[in-house]
CSV table of C-alpha atoms in Angstrom, one decimal:
chain,number,residue,atom,x,y,z
J,29,MET,CA,86.2,117.3,90.5
J,30,ASN,CA,84.4,116.2,93.7
J,31,LEU,CA,83.4,112.7,92.9
J,32,PHE,CA,86.1,111.0,91.0
J,33,GLY,CA,89.7,110.5,92.3
J,34,THR,CA,92.8,109.1,90.6
J,35,ALA,CA,91.2,105.7,90.5
J,36,GLY,CA,87.5,106.2,90.0
J,37,ILE,CA,85.1,106.7,92.9
J,38,ARG,CA,86.0,105.3,96.3
J,39,GLY,CA,84.8,105.7,99.9
J,40,ASP,CA,82.8,104.3,102.8
J,41,VAL,CA,79.7,102.4,101.6
J,42,VAL,CA,77.5,104.1,104.3
J,43,GLU,CA,78.7,107.6,103.9
J,44,ARG,CA,79.8,107.9,100.3
J,45,VAL,CA,79.6,105.0,97.8
J,46,THR,CA,76.0,104.1,98.6
J,47,PRO,CA,73.5,102.2,96.4
J,48,GLU,CA,71.8,105.6,95.8
J,49,LEU,CA,75.1,106.9,94.4
J,50,ALA,CA,75.6,103.8,92.3
J,51,LEU,CA,72.1,104.1,90.8
J,52,ARG,CA,72.9,107.7,89.8
J,53,VAL,CA,76.3,106.9,88.4
J,54,GLY,CA,74.8,104.0,86.4
J,55,ARG,CA,72.0,106.2,85.0
J,56,ALA,CA,74.5,108.9,84.0
J,57,ALA,CA,76.9,106.5,82.4
J,58,GLY,CA,74.1,104.6,80.7
J,59,ARG,CA,73.0,107.7,78.7
J,60,ASP,CA,75.9,106.8,76.4
J,61,ALA,CA,73.8,103.7,75.6
J,62,GLY,CA,75.4,100.7,73.9
J,63,GLU,CA,76.6,97.8,76.0
J,64,PHE,CA,78.4,97.7,79.4
J,65,ALA,CA,80.2,94.8,80.9
J,66,LEU,CA,79.7,94.9,84.7
J,67,GLY,CA,81.8,93.1,87.3
J,68,HIS,CA,82.4,93.3,91.0
J,69,ASP,CA,85.0,92.1,93.6
J,70,GLY,CA,84.4,90.0,96.7
J,71,ARG,CA,83.5,92.8,99.1
J,72,VAL,CA,80.3,92.3,101.2
J,73,SER,CA,78.7,95.4,99.7
J,74,SER,CA,79.7,94.7,96.1
J,75,PRO,CA,76.7,92.6,94.9
J,76,ALA,CA,74.2,95.3,96.1
J,77,LEU,CA,76.2,98.1,94.5
J,78,ALA,CA,76.4,96.1,91.3
J,79,ALA,CA,72.6,95.6,91.3
J,80,ALA,CA,72.1,99.4,91.8
J,81,LEU,CA,74.5,100.1,88.9
J,82,THR,CA,72.6,97.6,86.7
J,83,ALA,CA,69.3,99.3,87.4
J,84,GLY,CA,70.8,102.7,86.6
J,85,LEU,CA,72.5,101.6,83.4
J,86,GLU,CA,69.4,99.7,82.1
J,87,SER,CA,67.0,102.4,83.0
J,88,ALA,CA,69.1,104.9,80.9
J,89,GLY,CA,68.9,102.6,77.9
J,90,ALA,CA,72.2,100.6,78.1
J,91,ASP,CA,72.4,96.8,77.9
J,92,VAL,CA,74.3,95.2,80.7
J,93,VAL,CA,76.5,92.1,80.4
J,94,SER,CA,77.1,90.8,84.0
J,95,VAL,CA,80.4,89.0,84.4
J,96,GLY,CA,80.0,88.4,88.1
J,97,GLN,CA,82.8,88.3,90.7
J,98,VAL,CA,86.1,88.9,88.9
J,99,PRO,CA,89.4,90.7,89.3
J,100,THR,CA,89.4,94.2,87.9
J,101,PRO,CA,91.8,93.3,85.1
J,102,ALA,CA,89.3,90.6,84.0
J,103,LEU,CA,86.5,93.2,83.8
J,104,ALA,CA,88.9,95.5,81.8
J,105,TYR,CA,89.5,92.6,79.4
J,106,ALA,CA,85.7,92.1,79.1
J,107,SER,CA,85.2,95.8,78.3
J,108,ARG,CA,87.1,95.6,75.0
J,109,GLY,CA,84.8,96.8,72.2
J,110,ARG,CA,82.3,98.2,74.7
J,111,ARG,CA,82.1,100.0,78.0
J,112,GLY,CA,82.6,98.5,81.4
J,113,VAL,CA,82.0,99.1,85.1
J,114,MET,CA,83.8,97.5,88.0
J,115,VAL,CA,82.6,97.7,91.6
J,116,THR,CA,85.8,97.6,93.7
J,117,ALA,CA,87.7,99.6,96.2
J,118,SER,CA,90.9,97.8,95.3
J,119,HIS,CA,93.3,97.9,98.3
J,120,ASN,CA,91.0,100.0,100.6
J,121,PRO,CA,89.6,98.6,103.8
J,122,PRO,CA,86.5,96.3,103.7
J,123,ALA,CA,84.1,99.0,104.7
J,124,ASP,CA,84.9,100.9,101.6
J,125,ASN,CA,83.9,100.3,98.0
J,126,GLY,CA,84.2,102.0,94.7
J,127,ILE,CA,83.2,102.4,91.0
J,128,LYS,CA,85.6,102.3,88.1
J,129,LEU,CA,84.5,103.0,84.5
J,130,PHE,CA,86.1,101.6,81.3
J,131,GLU,CA,85.8,102.0,77.6
J,132,ASP,CA,87.4,99.5,75.2
J,133,GLY,CA,89.8,98.3,77.9
J,134,GLN,CA,90.9,101.7,79.1
J,135,GLU,CA,89.8,103.5,82.3
J,136,TYR,CA,87.7,106.6,81.7
J,137,ASP,CA,89.9,109.7,81.4
J,138,GLY,CA,89.3,113.0,83.2
J,139,ASP,CA,87.0,114.3,80.4
J,140,ALA,CA,84.8,111.2,80.5
J,141,GLU,CA,84.6,111.3,84.3
J,142,SER,CA,83.7,115.0,84.1
J,143,ARG,CA,80.9,114.1,81.6
J,144,ILE,CA,79.4,111.6,84.1
J,145,GLU,CA,79.7,114.0,87.0
J,146,ASP,CA,78.0,116.8,85.1
J,147,ARG,CA,75.1,114.5,84.1
J,148,MET,CA,74.6,113.5,87.8
J,149,THR,CA,73.6,117.1,88.5
J,150,ASP,CA,70.7,116.8,86.0
J,151,ALA,CA,67.2,115.8,87.2
J,152,ASP,CA,66.7,113.4,84.3
J,153,GLY,CA,64.8,110.2,85.3
J,154,PRO,CA,64.6,106.9,83.4
J,155,THR,CA,64.2,106.8,79.7
J,156,ALA,CA,61.0,105.6,78.1
J,157,TRP,CA,60.0,102.2,79.3
J,158,GLY,CA,60.4,100.6,75.8
J,159,GLU,CA,63.9,101.9,75.5
J,160,TRP,CA,65.3,100.3,78.7
J,161,GLY,CA,68.4,98.1,78.2
J,162,GLN,CA,68.4,94.4,78.6
J,163,PRO,CA,70.5,92.1,80.8
J,164,ARG,CA,72.5,89.0,80.1
J,165,ARG,CA,75.3,87.1,81.8
J,166,THR,CA,78.6,85.7,80.6
J,167,ASP,CA,81.6,84.0,82.2
J,168,VAL,CA,84.8,85.9,81.3
J,169,LEU,CA,87.2,84.3,83.7
J,170,PRO,CA,88.1,81.2,81.5
J,171,ALA,CA,88.8,83.4,78.5
J,172,TYR,CA,90.8,85.9,80.5
J,173,ARG,CA,93.0,83.3,82.2
J,174,GLU,CA,93.7,81.6,78.9
J,175,ALA,CA,94.6,84.9,77.3
J,176,VAL,CA,97.0,85.8,80.1
J,177,THR,CA,98.6,82.4,79.9
J,178,GLU,CA,99.1,82.6,76.1
J,179,TYR,CA,100.5,86.1,76.3
J,180,ALA,CA,103.0,85.2,79.1
J,181,ARG,CA,104.3,82.3,77.0
J,182,GLY,CA,105.8,84.9,74.7
J,183,HIS,CA,108.2,86.0,77.4
J,184,GLY,CA,111.0,84.3,79.3
J,185,ALA,CA,111.0,80.5,79.7
J,186,ASP,CA,108.9,77.6,81.0
J,187,PRO,CA,108.8,77.7,84.8
J,188,GLU,CA,108.4,74.0,85.4
J,189,ASP,CA,111.4,74.0,87.8
J,190,LEU,CA,110.1,77.0,89.8
J,191,THR,CA,108.1,77.0,93.0
J,192,VAL,CA,106.1,80.2,93.4
J,193,ALA,CA,104.1,81.2,96.5
J,194,VAL,CA,101.1,83.5,95.9
J,195,ASP,CA,99.4,85.4,98.7
J,196,CYS,CA,95.9,86.3,97.4
J,197,GLY,CA,94.9,88.0,100.6
J,198,ASN,CA,91.3,86.8,100.4
J,199,GLY,CA,90.9,89.0,97.3
J,200,MET,CA,90.1,88.4,93.6
J,201,ALA,CA,93.6,87.1,92.7
J,202,GLY,CA,92.5,83.8,94.2
J,203,VAL,CA,90.5,83.0,91.0
J,204,ALA,CA,93.2,84.1,88.6
J,205,THR,CA,96.9,84.1,89.5
J,206,PRO,CA,97.3,80.6,90.9
J,207,GLN,CA,95.4,79.1,88.0
J,208,VAL,CA,97.5,81.0,85.4
J,209,LEU,CA,100.8,80.2,87.0
J,210,GLY,CA,99.8,76.5,87.3
J,211,ALA,CA,98.8,76.5,83.6
J,212,LEU,CA,102.3,77.9,82.8
J,213,GLY,CA,103.8,74.9,84.6
J,214,ALA,CA,105.0,76.4,87.9
J,215,ASP,CA,104.6,74.7,91.2
J,216,VAL,CA,102.2,77.1,92.9
J,217,ARG,CA,101.8,77.4,96.7
J,218,ALA,CA,98.7,79.6,97.1
J,219,THR,CA,97.7,81.1,100.4
J,220,GLU,CA,94.6,83.0,101.4
J,221,ALA,CA,93.1,82.1,98.0
J,222,ASN,CA,89.5,82.0,99.2
J,223,VAL,CA,87.6,85.1,98.3
J,224,ASP,CA,86.3,86.8,101.5
J,225,GLY,CA,85.0,90.4,101.6
J,226,TYR,CA,86.0,90.8,105.2
J,227,PHE,CA,89.7,90.2,104.3
J,228,PRO,CA,90.2,88.2,107.5
J,229,ALA,CA,93.8,87.1,106.7
J,230,ARG,CA,95.4,90.5,106.3
J,231,GLY,CA,94.7,94.0,105.1
J,232,SER,CA,93.8,94.2,101.4
J,233,LYS,CA,96.8,96.4,100.6
J,234,PRO,CA,99.9,94.2,100.3
J,235,THR,CA,102.8,95.8,102.2
J,236,ALA,CA,105.9,94.6,104.0
J,237,GLU,CA,103.8,94.7,107.2
J,238,THR,CA,100.6,93.1,106.0
J,239,LEU,CA,102.6,90.4,104.2
J,240,SER,CA,104.7,89.5,107.3
J,241,LYS,CA,103.1,86.1,107.8
J,242,PHE,CA,103.5,85.3,104.1
J,243,ARG,CA,107.1,86.5,104.0
J,244,SER,CA,107.9,84.1,106.9
J,245,PHE,CA,106.2,81.3,105.0
J,246,VAL,CA,108.4,82.0,101.9
J,247,ALA,CA,111.6,82.3,103.9
J,248,ALA,CA,110.9,79.0,105.8
J,249,THR,CA,109.9,76.9,102.8
J,250,ASP,CA,111.5,75.8,99.5
J,251,VAL,CA,110.1,78.7,97.5
J,252,ASP,CA,111.9,80.5,94.7
J,253,PHE,CA,110.0,83.7,95.2
J,254,GLY,CA,106.6,85.0,96.3
J,255,ILE,CA,103.8,87.3,94.9
J,256,GLY,CA,101.3,89.3,96.9
J,257,HIS,CA,98.2,90.9,95.5
J,258,ASP,CA,95.7,93.6,96.6
J,259,GLY,CA,92.0,93.1,96.9
J,260,ASP,CA,91.2,93.3,93.1
J,261,ALA,CA,94.4,91.9,91.7
J,262,ASP,CA,95.6,94.9,89.8
J,263,ARG,CA,98.6,95.5,92.1
J,264,ILE,CA,101.5,93.1,92.7
J,265,VAL,CA,104.3,92.9,95.3
J,266,VAL,CA,107.3,90.6,94.8
J,267,VAL,CA,109.0,88.8,97.7
J,268,ASP,CA,112.4,87.2,97.2
J,269,GLY,CA,113.3,83.7,98.5
J,270,ASP,CA,114.5,85.1,101.8
J,271,GLY,CA,111.1,86.6,102.4
J,272,GLU,CA,112.2,90.2,101.8
J,273,VAL,CA,110.0,92.6,99.7
J,274,VAL,CA,111.8,93.6,96.5
J,275,HIS,CA,111.5,97.3,96.0
J,276,GLU,CA,108.7,98.2,93.7
J,277,ASP,CA,110.9,100.3,91.4
J,278,THR,CA,113.3,97.4,91.0
J,279,VAL,CA,110.5,95.2,89.8
J,280,LEU,CA,109.4,98.0,87.5
J,281,ALA,CA,112.9,98.4,86.2
J,282,MET,CA,113.3,94.7,85.4
J,283,LEU,CA,110.0,94.6,83.5
J,284,ALA,CA,110.7,97.9,81.7
J,285,GLU,CA,114.1,96.7,80.6
J,286,HIS,CA,112.7,93.4,79.3
J,287,TYR,CA,110.0,95.0,77.3
J,288,VAL,CA,112.4,97.5,75.7
J,289,ARG,CA,114.8,94.8,74.7
J,290,ALA,CA,111.9,92.7,73.3
J,291,SER,CA,110.6,95.6,71.3
J,292,ALA,CA,111.3,95.7,67.5
J,293,ALA,CA,110.6,99.4,67.4
J,294,ASP,CA,113.4,102.0,66.8
J,295,ASP,CA,111.9,104.2,69.5
J,296,PRO,CA,110.6,102.1,72.4
J,297,VAL,CA,109.1,104.2,75.2
J,298,VAL,CA,108.4,103.4,78.9
J,299,VAL,CA,105.8,105.7,80.6
J,300,THR,CA,106.1,106.1,84.3
J,301,THR,CA,105.5,108.7,87.1
J,302,PRO,CA,107.7,111.4,88.7
J,303,ASN,CA,108.1,109.5,91.9
J,304,ALA,CA,109.6,106.5,90.1
J,305,SER,CA,113.3,105.7,90.7
J,306,GLY,CA,116.1,106.7,88.4
J,307,ARG,CA,117.0,103.0,88.3
J,308,ILE,CA,114.2,102.7,85.8
J,309,ASP,CA,115.8,105.3,83.5
J,310,GLU,CA,119.1,103.5,83.9
J,311,ARG,CA,117.9,100.1,82.8
J,312,VAL,CA,115.7,101.4,80.0
J,313,GLU,CA,118.4,103.5,78.5
J,314,ALA,CA,120.8,100.6,78.7
J,315,ALA,CA,118.3,98.6,76.7
J,316,GLY,CA,118.0,101.3,74.0
J,317,GLY,CA,114.8,103.0,75.1
J,318,ARG,CA,113.6,106.2,76.7
J,319,VAL,CA,111.5,107.1,79.7
J,320,GLU,CA,108.7,109.6,79.7
J,321,ARG,CA,106.9,110.7,82.9
J,322,VAL,CA,103.2,111.6,83.6
J,323,HIS,CA,101.6,112.6,86.8
J,324,LEU,CA,100.4,110.0,89.3
J,325,GLY,CA,97.2,108.3,88.4
J,326,ALA,CA,97.4,109.2,84.7
J,327,LEU,CA,99.3,106.3,83.1
J,328,HIS,CA,96.6,106.0,80.5
J,329,GLU,CA,96.8,109.7,79.6
J,330,GLY,CA,100.6,109.4,79.4
J,331,VAL,CA,100.4,106.4,77.0
J,332,ALA,CA,97.9,108.3,74.8
J,333,ARG,CA,100.1,111.4,74.8
J,334,GLU,CA,103.2,109.5,73.8
J,335,ARG,CA,101.4,107.5,71.1
J,336,ALA,CA,100.1,110.8,69.7
J,337,ALA,CA,103.5,112.5,69.9
J,338,GLY,CA,105.4,109.5,68.3
J,339,ASP,CA,105.7,108.3,64.8
J,340,ALA,CA,105.7,105.0,63.0
J,341,ASN,CA,109.0,104.1,64.7
J,342,THR,CA,107.6,104.7,68.2
J,343,GLU,CA,106.1,102.0,70.5
J,344,ILE,CA,104.9,102.3,74.0
J,345,ALA,CA,106.7,99.2,75.3
J,346,PHE,CA,105.5,99.4,78.9
J,347,ALA,CA,103.8,101.8,81.4
J,348,ALA,CA,103.9,101.6,85.1
J,349,GLU,CA,103.8,103.4,88.4
J,350,PRO,CA,105.0,101.6,91.6
J,351,TRP,CA,103.0,98.4,92.2
J,352,LYS,CA,100.9,98.9,89.1
J,353,HIS,CA,101.9,97.7,85.6
J,354,LEU,CA,100.2,98.3,82.2
J,355,HIS,CA,101.3,95.7,79.7
J,356,THR,CA,100.6,97.6,76.5
J,357,ALA,CA,101.0,94.6,74.1
J,358,PHE,CA,98.3,92.8,76.1
J,359,GLY,CA,95.9,95.6,77.0
J,360,ASP,CA,95.7,99.2,78.1
J,361,TRP,CA,94.7,98.4,81.7
J,362,ILE,CA,96.7,97.8,84.9
J,363,ASP,CA,97.0,94.1,85.4
J,364,GLY,CA,98.7,92.4,88.3
J,365,VAL,CA,97.8,88.9,87.0
J,366,VAL,CA,99.8,89.5,83.8
J,367,SER,CA,102.7,90.9,85.9
J,368,ALA,CA,102.7,87.7,88.0
J,369,ALA,CA,102.7,85.5,84.9
J,370,VAL,CA,105.4,87.5,82.9
J,371,LEU,CA,107.7,87.8,86.0
J,372,THR,CA,107.4,84.1,86.7
J,373,ARG,CA,108.5,83.3,83.1
J,374,LEU,CA,111.3,85.9,83.3
J,375,PHE,CA,112.6,84.5,86.5
J,376,ALA,CA,112.5,81.0,85.0
J,377,ALA,CA,114.9,82.3,82.2
J,378,GLU,CA,117.1,84.2,84.7
J,379,SER,CA,116.6,84.1,88.4
J,380,LEU,CA,115.3,87.0,90.4
J,381,GLU,CA,118.6,87.2,92.2
J,382,ASP,CA,120.6,87.5,88.9
J,383,ARG,CA,118.2,90.0,87.3
J,384,ARG,CA,118.3,92.1,90.4
J,385,LYS,CA,122.2,92.3,90.3
J,386,THR,CA,121.9,94.5,87.1
J,387,VAL,CA,119.7,97.1,88.9
J,388,THR,CA,121.4,99.9,90.9
J,389,GLU,CA,119.4,100.0,94.1
J,390,ARG,CA,120.3,103.2,95.8
J,391,PRO,CA,118.6,104.0,99.2
J,392,TYR,CA,115.1,105.4,98.6
J,393,ARG,CA,112.8,107.3,101.0
J,394,LYS,CA,109.2,108.5,100.9
J,395,VAL,CA,108.3,111.1,103.6
J,396,SER,CA,105.0,112.8,104.4
J,397,VAL,CA,105.0,116.3,105.8
J,398,ASP,CA,101.9,117.6,107.5
J,399,CYS,CA,100.2,120.3,105.4
J,400,PRO,CA,96.6,121.4,105.6
J,401,ASP,CA,94.9,121.3,102.2
J,402,GLU,CA,94.3,125.1,102.2
J,403,ARG,CA,98.0,125.8,102.4
J,404,LYS,CA,99.2,123.4,99.7
J,405,ALA,CA,99.0,125.7,96.7
J,406,GLU,CA,100.9,128.6,98.3
J,407,ALA,CA,103.4,126.2,99.9
J,408,MET,CA,104.2,124.6,96.5
J,409,VAL,CA,104.7,128.0,94.9
J,410,ARG,CA,107.2,128.8,97.6
J,411,ILE,CA,108.9,125.4,97.3
J,412,GLU,CA,109.2,125.9,93.5
J,413,GLU,CA,111.3,129.0,94.3
J,414,THR,CA,113.3,128.0,97.4
J,415,LEU,CA,114.1,124.3,96.7
J,416,PRO,CA,116.2,125.0,93.6
J,417,GLU,CA,117.9,127.8,95.5
J,418,ALA,CA,118.9,125.4,98.2
J,419,PHE,CA,120.4,123.0,95.6
J,420,PRO,CA,121.9,125.1,92.8
J,421,GLU,CA,123.8,122.2,91.4
J,422,ALA,CA,120.6,120.3,90.5
J,423,SER,CA,118.6,120.5,87.3
J,424,VAL,CA,114.9,121.3,87.9
J,425,SER,CA,111.6,120.1,86.5
J,426,THR,CA,108.3,121.5,87.7
J,427,ALA,CA,106.0,119.5,85.5
J,428,TYR,CA,104.6,117.3,88.3
J,429,GLY,CA,105.6,119.0,91.5
J,430,VAL,CA,109.2,120.0,92.0
J,431,ARG,CA,111.8,117.4,91.0
J,432,LEU,CA,115.6,118.0,91.3
J,433,SER,CA,118.1,115.8,89.5
J,434,PHE,CA,121.7,115.8,90.7
J,435,PRO,CA,124.9,115.0,88.7
J,436,ASP,CA,125.5,111.8,90.7
J,437,ASP,CA,122.1,110.4,89.6
J,438,ALA,CA,120.5,111.2,92.9
J,439,TRP,CA,117.1,112.9,92.8
J,440,THR,CA,114.2,114.3,94.9
J,441,LEU,CA,110.6,115.1,94.2
J,442,VAL,CA,108.3,117.2,96.3
J,443,ARG,CA,104.5,117.2,95.5
J,444,PRO,CA,101.3,117.7,97.3
J,445,SER,CA,99.1,114.7,98.1
J,446,GLY,CA,95.9,114.7,96.2
J,447,THR,CA,94.0,112.8,98.8
J,448,GLU,CA,95.6,113.5,102.2
J,449,PRO,CA,96.8,116.6,104.1
J,450,TYR,CA,100.4,116.1,103.3
J,451,VAL,CA,103.2,117.3,101.1
J,452,ARG,CA,105.2,114.2,99.9
J,453,ILE,CA,109.0,114.0,99.7
J,454,TYR,CA,110.5,111.3,97.5
J,455,ALA,CA,114.3,110.9,97.4
J,456,GLU,CA,116.9,108.5,96.1
J,457,SER,CA,120.6,108.9,96.9
J,458,ASP,CA,123.6,107.2,98.4
J,459,ASP,CA,123.2,109.8,101.2
J,460,VAL,CA,119.4,109.7,101.2
J,461,ASP,CA,118.8,110.6,104.9
J,462,GLU,CA,120.9,113.7,104.6
J,463,LEU,CA,119.2,114.7,101.4
J,464,VAL,CA,115.7,114.1,102.9
J,465,ALA,CA,116.6,116.2,106.0
J,466,GLU,CA,117.7,119.1,103.9
J,467,VAL,CA,114.7,118.9,101.6
J,468,ARG,CA,112.3,118.6,104.5
J,469,SER,CA,113.7,121.8,106.2
J,470,VAL,CA,112.9,123.7,103.0
J,471,VAL,CA,109.4,122.1,102.7
J,472,GLU,CA,108.5,122.8,106.4
J,473,ALA,CA,109.7,126.5,106.0
J,474,ALA,CA,107.4,126.8,102.9
J,475,ILE,CA,104.4,125.4,104.8
J,476,GLU,CA,105.1,127.7,107.7
J,477,PHE,CA,105.4,130.6,105.3
J,478,ALA,CA,102.0,129.7,103.8
J,479,GLN,CA,100.1,130.3,107.1
């Protein structure tokens, strides 16, 4: 598909995600009629794109319920029982924007996105004037924040003795996470909590580098731990009391273990992605569950697949890929605000430091090897043959790239990037640098062979 990526439509608002495109997407999506909740983030371009989407949806016959400026998880919450559209580019730079479609709390799958894209090639104009949809407004934030608060109270313990710092990064978390954690009883120190579409405080993607000022603040003050969000509050980064970023897979492992232990099902399942660490499998299996993997950007499809494959004893306890968590008992969407609330209560019951001790944190690397897009397919065919030959002691899976698992629980994954001219190498091992060097030599030879 040319329009939709792994997280909806994204791109520069002058070159790609223009008001003209938004109008066409709205008109194509609106042909399904019914009612759409529509929200937008705090980017400078978001109100105009939301207006264009509204015009397209209504002129196709759909009613539009505007929920205004909200985090993406709040729009997903508002889309339950109807469809939804969110204007956001998540963690992309401020000159970008995007469009993400939902139905009943779930992101559109590939088939639904294909349907929208096919319709955009039609020349159909507006529907008859008497069939245009009607607008109305509603405020979903109070109900969403209350729902998150009540859900989190079912986990962990009251955090009245915890001090939690939250870096909202001028994004939409500023209207959700500090309020929820405060309602739970935590002492909250919010930074950059004013919504500003220029993202003046830091880049909208929370990383060890962009959070450097926040990490220093956490380390220098009496804070138990810190939380950083991206521009639309679906991602979360955890910082320990010393200001160090906790590895995303360690956070995922702690949440996955908790949800499996809390499950009453005989067959609790955690869905994650091939690049996720073996530490997740280790903690889930220790809790009595199992891990199933699905390709990057397809958590929702993986959850649906495992639900269909399971029986009455199966429960999808949790689903996640690094930085992005889907709390299935709350809703089938990625939600960083829920993650912040649940983790705060878990760390109130048992400190971050103590929970972290149970997780085996082997050295982990992610490396990008230059590879022109036109060589990727042939290079991966070659890698599928030569990488197992180089490591005959490893078991091999080729479901989502080429993943090798070793007897000592080390592993490596090689897969092509879907958005950039790279082949990615992921590896986890006590001797990770040596493993990456050996894998890289095989990958580079395959790319050279593909010329």
